[in-house]
Coordinates of C-alpha atoms and ligand atoms in Angstrom, one line a residue:
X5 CA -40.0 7.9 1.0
X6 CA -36.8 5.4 0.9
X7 CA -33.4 7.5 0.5
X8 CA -31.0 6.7 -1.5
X9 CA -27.4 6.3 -0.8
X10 CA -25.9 9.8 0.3
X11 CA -24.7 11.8 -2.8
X12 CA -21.0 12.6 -1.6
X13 CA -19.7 14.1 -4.7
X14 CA -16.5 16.4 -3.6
X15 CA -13.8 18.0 -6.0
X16 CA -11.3 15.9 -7.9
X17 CA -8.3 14.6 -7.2
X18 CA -6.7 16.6 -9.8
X19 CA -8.4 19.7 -8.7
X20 CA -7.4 18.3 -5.0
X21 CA -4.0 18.4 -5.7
X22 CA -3.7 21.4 -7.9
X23 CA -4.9 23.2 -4.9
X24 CA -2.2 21.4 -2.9
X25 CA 0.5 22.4 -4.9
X26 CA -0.7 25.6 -4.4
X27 CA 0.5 25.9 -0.8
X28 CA 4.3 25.4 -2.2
X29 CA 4.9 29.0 -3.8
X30 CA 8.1 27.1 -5.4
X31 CA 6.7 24.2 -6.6
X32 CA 7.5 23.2 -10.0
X33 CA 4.2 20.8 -10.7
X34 CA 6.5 18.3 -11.8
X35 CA 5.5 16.1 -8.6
X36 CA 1.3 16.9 -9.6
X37 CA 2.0 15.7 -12.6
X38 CA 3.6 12.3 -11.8
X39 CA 0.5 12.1 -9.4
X40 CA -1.8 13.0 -12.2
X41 CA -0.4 10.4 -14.6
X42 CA -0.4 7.8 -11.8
X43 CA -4.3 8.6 -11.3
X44 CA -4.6 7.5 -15.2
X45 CA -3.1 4.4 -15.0
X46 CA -5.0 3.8 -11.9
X47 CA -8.1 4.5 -13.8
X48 CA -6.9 2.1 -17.1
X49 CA -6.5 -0.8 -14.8
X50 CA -10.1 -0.1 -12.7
X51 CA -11.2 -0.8 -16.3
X52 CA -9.7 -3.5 -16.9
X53 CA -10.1 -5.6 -13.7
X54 CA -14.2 -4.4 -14.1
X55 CA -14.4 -6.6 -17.5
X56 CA -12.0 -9.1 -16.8
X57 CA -14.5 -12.0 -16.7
X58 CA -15.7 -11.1 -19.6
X59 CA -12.7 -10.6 -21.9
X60 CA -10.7 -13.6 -20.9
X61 CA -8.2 -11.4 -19.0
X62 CA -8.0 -13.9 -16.2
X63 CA -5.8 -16.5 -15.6
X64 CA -1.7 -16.8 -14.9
X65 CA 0.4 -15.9 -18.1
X66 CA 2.8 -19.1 -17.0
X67 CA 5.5 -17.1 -16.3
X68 CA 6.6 -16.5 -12.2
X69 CA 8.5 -12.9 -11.3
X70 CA 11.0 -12.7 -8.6
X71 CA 9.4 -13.8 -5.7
X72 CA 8.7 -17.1 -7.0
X73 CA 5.0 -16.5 -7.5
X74 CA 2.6 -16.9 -10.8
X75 CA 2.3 -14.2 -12.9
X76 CA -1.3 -13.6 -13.8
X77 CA -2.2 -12.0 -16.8
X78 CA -4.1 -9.0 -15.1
X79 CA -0.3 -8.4 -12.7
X80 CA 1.4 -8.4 -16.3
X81 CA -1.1 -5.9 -17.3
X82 CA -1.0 -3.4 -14.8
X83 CA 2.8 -3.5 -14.7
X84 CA 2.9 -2.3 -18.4
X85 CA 0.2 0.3 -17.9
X86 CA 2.0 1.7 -14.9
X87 CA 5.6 2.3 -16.2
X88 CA 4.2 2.9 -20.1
X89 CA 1.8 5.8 -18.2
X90 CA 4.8 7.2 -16.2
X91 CA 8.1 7.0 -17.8
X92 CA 7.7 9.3 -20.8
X93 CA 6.9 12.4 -18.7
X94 CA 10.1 13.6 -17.3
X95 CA 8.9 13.2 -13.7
X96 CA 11.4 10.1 -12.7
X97 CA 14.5 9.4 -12.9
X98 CA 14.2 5.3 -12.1
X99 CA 11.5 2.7 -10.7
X100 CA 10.9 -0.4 -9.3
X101 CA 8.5 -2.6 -9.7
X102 CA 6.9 -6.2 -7.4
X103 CA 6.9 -7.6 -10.6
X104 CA 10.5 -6.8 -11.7
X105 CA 14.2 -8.6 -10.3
X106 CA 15.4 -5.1 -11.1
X107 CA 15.0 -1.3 -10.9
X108 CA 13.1 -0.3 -14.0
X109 CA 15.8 2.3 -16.0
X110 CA 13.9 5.4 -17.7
X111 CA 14.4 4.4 -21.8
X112 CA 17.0 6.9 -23.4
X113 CA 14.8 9.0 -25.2
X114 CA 13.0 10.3 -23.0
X115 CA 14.0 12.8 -19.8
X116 CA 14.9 12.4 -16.2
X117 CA 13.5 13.8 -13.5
X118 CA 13.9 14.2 -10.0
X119 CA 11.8 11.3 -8.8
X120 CA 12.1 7.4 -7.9
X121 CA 8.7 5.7 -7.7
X122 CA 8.5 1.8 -6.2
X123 CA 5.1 -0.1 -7.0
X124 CA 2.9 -3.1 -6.2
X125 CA 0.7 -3.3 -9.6
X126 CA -1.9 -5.2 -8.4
X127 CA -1.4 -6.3 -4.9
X128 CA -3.7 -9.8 -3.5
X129 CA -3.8 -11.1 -7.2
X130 CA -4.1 -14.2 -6.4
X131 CA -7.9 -13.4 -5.5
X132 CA -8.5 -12.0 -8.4
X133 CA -10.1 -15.0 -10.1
X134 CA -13.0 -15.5 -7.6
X135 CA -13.8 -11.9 -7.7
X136 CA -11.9 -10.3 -4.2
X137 CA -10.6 -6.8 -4.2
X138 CA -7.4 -6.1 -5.0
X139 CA -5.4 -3.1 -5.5
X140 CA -2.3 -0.8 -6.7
X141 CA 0.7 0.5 -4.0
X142 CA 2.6 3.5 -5.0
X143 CA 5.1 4.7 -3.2
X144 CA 7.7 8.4 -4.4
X145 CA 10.9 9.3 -3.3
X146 CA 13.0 12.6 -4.0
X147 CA 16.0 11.1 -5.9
X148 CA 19.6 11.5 -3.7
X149 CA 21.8 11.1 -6.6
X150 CA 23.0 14.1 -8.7
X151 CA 21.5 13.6 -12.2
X152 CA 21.8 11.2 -15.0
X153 CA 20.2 8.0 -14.9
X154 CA 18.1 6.8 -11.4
X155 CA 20.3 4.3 -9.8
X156 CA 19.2 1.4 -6.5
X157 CA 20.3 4.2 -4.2
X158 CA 17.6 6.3 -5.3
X159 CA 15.1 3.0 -4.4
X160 CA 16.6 2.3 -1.3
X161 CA 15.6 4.8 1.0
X162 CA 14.0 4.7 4.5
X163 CA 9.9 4.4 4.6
X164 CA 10.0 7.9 6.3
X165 CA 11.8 9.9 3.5
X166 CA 8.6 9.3 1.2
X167 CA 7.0 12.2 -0.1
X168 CA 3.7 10.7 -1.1
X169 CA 2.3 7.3 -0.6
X170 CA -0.7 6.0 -1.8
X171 CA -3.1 2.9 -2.9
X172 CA -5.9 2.0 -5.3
X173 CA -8.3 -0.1 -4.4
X174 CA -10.6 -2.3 -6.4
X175 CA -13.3 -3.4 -4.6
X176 CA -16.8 -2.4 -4.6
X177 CA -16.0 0.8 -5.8
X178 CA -12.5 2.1 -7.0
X179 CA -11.0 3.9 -4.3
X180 CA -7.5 6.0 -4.1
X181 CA -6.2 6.7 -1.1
X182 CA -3.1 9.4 -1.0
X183 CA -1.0 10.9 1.4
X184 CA 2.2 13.4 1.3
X185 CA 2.9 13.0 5.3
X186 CA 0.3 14.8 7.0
X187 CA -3.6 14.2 5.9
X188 CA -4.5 11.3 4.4
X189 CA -7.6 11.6 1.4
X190 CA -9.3 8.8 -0.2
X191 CA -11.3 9.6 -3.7
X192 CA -13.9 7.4 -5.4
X193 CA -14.2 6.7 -8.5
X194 CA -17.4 7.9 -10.4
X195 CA -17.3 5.5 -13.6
X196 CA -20.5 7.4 -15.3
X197 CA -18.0 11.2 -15.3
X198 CA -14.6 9.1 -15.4
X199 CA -13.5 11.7 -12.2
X200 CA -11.8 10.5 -8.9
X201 CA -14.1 12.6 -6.6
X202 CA -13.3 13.4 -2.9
X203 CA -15.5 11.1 -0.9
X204 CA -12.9 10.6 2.0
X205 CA -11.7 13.8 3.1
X206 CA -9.1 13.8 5.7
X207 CA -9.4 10.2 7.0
X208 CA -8.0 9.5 10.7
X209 CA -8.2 6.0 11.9
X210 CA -9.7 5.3 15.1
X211 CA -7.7 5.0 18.3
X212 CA -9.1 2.0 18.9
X213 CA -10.9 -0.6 17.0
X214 CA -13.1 -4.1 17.2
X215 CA -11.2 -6.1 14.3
X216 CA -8.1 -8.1 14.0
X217 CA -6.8 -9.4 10.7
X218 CA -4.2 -11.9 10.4
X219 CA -3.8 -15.5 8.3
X220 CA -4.1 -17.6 11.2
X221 CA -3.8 -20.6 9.1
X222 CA 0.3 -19.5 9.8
X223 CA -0.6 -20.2 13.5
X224 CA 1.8 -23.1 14.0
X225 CA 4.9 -21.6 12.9
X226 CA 4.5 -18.1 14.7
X227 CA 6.7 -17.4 17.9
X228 CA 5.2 -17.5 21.6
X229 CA 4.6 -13.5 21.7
X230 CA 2.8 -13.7 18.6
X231 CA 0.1 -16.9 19.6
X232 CA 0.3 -14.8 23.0
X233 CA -1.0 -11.6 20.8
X234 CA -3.5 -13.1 19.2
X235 CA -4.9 -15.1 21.7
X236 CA -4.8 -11.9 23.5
X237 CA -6.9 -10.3 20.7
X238 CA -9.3 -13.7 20.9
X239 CA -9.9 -13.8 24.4
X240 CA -9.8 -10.7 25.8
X241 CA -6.9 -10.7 27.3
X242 CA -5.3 -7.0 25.5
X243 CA -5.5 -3.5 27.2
X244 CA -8.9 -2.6 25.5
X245 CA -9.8 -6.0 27.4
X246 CA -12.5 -7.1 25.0
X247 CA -12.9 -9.9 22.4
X248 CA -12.0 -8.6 19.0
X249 CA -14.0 -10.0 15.6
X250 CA -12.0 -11.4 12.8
X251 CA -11.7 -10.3 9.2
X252 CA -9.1 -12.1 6.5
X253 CA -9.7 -11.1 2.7
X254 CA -5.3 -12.1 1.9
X255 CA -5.1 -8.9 -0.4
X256 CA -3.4 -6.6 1.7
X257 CA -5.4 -3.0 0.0
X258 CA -8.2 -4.6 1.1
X259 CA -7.1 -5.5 4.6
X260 CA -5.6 -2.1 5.2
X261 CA -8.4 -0.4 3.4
X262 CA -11.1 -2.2 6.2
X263 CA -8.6 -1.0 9.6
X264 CA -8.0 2.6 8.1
X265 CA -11.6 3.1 7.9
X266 CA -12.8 1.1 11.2
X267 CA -10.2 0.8 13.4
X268 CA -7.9 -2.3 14.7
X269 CA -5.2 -4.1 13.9
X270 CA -3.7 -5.8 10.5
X271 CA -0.8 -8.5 11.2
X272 CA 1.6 -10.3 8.9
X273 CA 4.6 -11.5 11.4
X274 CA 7.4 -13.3 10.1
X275 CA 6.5 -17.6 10.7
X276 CA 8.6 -20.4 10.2
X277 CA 7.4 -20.1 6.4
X278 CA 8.7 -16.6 5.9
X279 CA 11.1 -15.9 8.8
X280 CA 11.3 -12.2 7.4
X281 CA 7.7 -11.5 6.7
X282 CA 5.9 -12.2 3.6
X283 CA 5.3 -8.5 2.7
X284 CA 7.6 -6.5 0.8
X285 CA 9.3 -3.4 2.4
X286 CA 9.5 -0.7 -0.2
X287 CA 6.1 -1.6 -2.4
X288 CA 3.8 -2.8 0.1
X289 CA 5.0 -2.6 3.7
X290 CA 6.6 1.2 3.8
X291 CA 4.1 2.9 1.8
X292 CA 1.0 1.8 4.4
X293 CA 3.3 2.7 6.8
X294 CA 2.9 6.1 5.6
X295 CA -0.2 6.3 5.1
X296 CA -0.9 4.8 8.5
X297 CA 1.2 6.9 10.1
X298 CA -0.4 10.2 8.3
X299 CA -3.7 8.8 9.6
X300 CA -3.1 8.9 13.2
X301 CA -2.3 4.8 13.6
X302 CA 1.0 3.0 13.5
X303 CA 3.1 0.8 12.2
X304 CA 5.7 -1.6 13.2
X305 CA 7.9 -5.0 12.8
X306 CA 6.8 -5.7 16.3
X307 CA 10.1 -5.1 17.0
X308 CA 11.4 -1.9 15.3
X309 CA 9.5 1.0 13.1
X310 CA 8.6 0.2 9.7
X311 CA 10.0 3.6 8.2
X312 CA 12.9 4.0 10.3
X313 CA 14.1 0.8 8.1
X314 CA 16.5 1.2 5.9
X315 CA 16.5 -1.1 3.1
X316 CA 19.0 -3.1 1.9
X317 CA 17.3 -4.9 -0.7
X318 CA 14.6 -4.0 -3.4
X319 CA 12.6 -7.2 -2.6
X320 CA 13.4 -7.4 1.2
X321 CA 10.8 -8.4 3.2
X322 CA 9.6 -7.1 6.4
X323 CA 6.5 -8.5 9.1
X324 CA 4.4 -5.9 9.3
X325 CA 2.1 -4.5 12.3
X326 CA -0.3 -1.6 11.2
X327 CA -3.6 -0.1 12.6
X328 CA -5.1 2.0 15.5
X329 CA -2.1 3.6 18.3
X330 CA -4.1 1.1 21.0
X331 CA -3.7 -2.2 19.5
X332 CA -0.4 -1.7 17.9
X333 CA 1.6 0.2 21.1
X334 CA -0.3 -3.1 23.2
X335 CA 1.5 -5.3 20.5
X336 CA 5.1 -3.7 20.6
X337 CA 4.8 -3.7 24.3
X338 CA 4.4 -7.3 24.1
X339 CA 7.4 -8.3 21.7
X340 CA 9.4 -5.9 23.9
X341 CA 8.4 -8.0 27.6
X342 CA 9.6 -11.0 25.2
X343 CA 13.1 -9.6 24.2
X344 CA 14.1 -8.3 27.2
X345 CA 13.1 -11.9 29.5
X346 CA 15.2 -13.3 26.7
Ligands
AHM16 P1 1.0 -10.3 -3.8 O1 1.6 -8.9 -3.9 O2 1.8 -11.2 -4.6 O3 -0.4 -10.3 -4.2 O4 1.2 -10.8 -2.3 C1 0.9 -10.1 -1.2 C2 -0.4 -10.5 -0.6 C3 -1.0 -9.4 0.2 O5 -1.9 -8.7 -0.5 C4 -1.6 -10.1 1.4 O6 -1.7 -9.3 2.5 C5 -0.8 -11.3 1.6 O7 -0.1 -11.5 0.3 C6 -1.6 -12.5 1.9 O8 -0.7 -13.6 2.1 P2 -1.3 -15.0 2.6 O9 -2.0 -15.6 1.5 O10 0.0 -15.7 3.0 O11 -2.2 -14.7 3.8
MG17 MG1 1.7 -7.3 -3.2

């Protein structure tokens, strides 16, 4: 007899992180909570993206956001669900959003609270219309200001200061994928109970792995160490000293999602394009930094740590360098030969 796909069902991620807050006699469960309500919004847009053929929820709304780029309807709808599903409750005190030029205040009526939350909505949406995953960054800082109103301070902080990171994937399943700086857990969705259940407990990415990931259509207007790293990665010529496969999907979730889980190594360096790097620091670049980090891998510019950064900007853009300790040290090492021949 044929067997069918493993059942994995674990506990929920709210029972996940009830128990969690459990370990912190003085916690408040203000910071559950703001997790909890994320979780919802994360489970309003699965639901939408899942239909979106069908209700005419494609498309762009004809409006571009701050970086320039076309808003699609879904993006516009994911924003509102996010700060609509978080800002009511008491748990932030400000937020920033891809979508918005400027941190998103908490309306007057309702309470402050000792958070500051940055997040991607729906990251790789420009895939969304033939159908390739995309997903939701969150990222949560403890506020530094006293009280009152959230300010850009409270945004600005360094990658390492977060005290929970996470991403939503949806792909072939919805997946969430949390960490708080030490174990990284990843819960799928189970549409037919409406739970996030624990199918990816404790997740540690591979030393080493078999897969690059980079847009090598950028090829021409990368520096020398970067061709060198690549064709390194092509050809053999890397520490590991074999010939790694490529994989591309151009929504990051999806791209990180893949090396978390098998191993390698996920490049966006800056090019003559994007001199800075396309990704953004504090929504997309610091908070897989986190997670990677939690997870045993690493993260890097090439030429300095991704969380040591401090930002200066709410859209600054970073390159970024994530994925299995092998492949990424291999990759510094090689930017660092460069600047000190220079
Ligand atoms: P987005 O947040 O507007 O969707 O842009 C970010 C996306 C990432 O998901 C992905 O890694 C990258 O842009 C792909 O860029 P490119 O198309 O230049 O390869
Ligand atoms: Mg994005």
């Amino acid at each position: 007899m044929s067997r069918g796909p493993k059942d994995r069902i674990g506990i929920t991620f709210s029972q996940h992180i009830a128990l969690q807050q459990k370990r912190f006699p003085g916690a408040t469960g203000t910071f559950t909570a703001l997790l909890q309500e994320i979780m919802v919004a994360a489970k309003i847009i699965s639901r939408e993206v899942r239909k979106a053929g069908l209700v005419d929820a494609l498309g762009l709304t004809g409006h571009t956001n701050i970086q320039g780029e076309a808003v699609q309807i879904l993006d516009e709808f994911a924003n509102e669900t996010i700060i609509r599903n978080v800002r009511h409750t008491g748990h932030l005190c400000v937020m920033s959003s891809e979508e918005n030029a400027d941190p998103i205040p908490i309306p007057e009526e309702y309470p402050r609270g000792p958070y500051a939350m940055t997040f991607d909505p729906l990251d790789g949406s420009s895939n969304i219309d033939a159908n390739v995953s995309i997903g939701t960054i969150f990222s949560v800082h403890r506020r530094v200001t006293a009280g009152g109103d959230g300010t850009l301070e409270d945004l600005l902080q360094p990658g390492r200061s977060q005290l929970a990171a996470g991403y939503v994937i949806y792909g072939s399943s919805t997946i969430l994928v949390y960490t708080t700086g030490t174990e990284v857990h990843g819960f799928t969705l189970d549409p037919t109970v409406g739970e996030f259940l624990c199918s990816h407990p404790n997740i540690k990415i591979p030393e080493s792995g078999g897969i690059y990931s980079v847009n090598e259509g950028n090829t021409s207007g990368w520096d020398d160490p970067t061709r060198r790293i690549v064709d390194g990665l092509k050809n053999g010529a890397n520490p590991v000293g074999k010939a790694y496969s490529s994989r591309y999907i151009g929504s990051l979730v999806a791209d990180f999602h893949r090396t978390l889980v098998y191993g390698g190594i996920f490049l966006y360096p800056p090019d003559r394009k994007s001199p800075r790097g396309k990704l953004r620091l504090l929504s997309e670049a610091a908070p897989m930094a986190f997670i990677m980090e939690a997870a045993g891998g690493r993260a890097t510019t090439g030429r300095e740590s991704v969380l040591e950064i401090q930002p200066t900007e709410l859209h600054q853009r970073v390159p970024l360098i994530v994925g299995s300790r092998r492949e990424v040290e291999w990759v510094e090492s090689v930017y660092k030969e460069d600047a000190d021949a220079r």
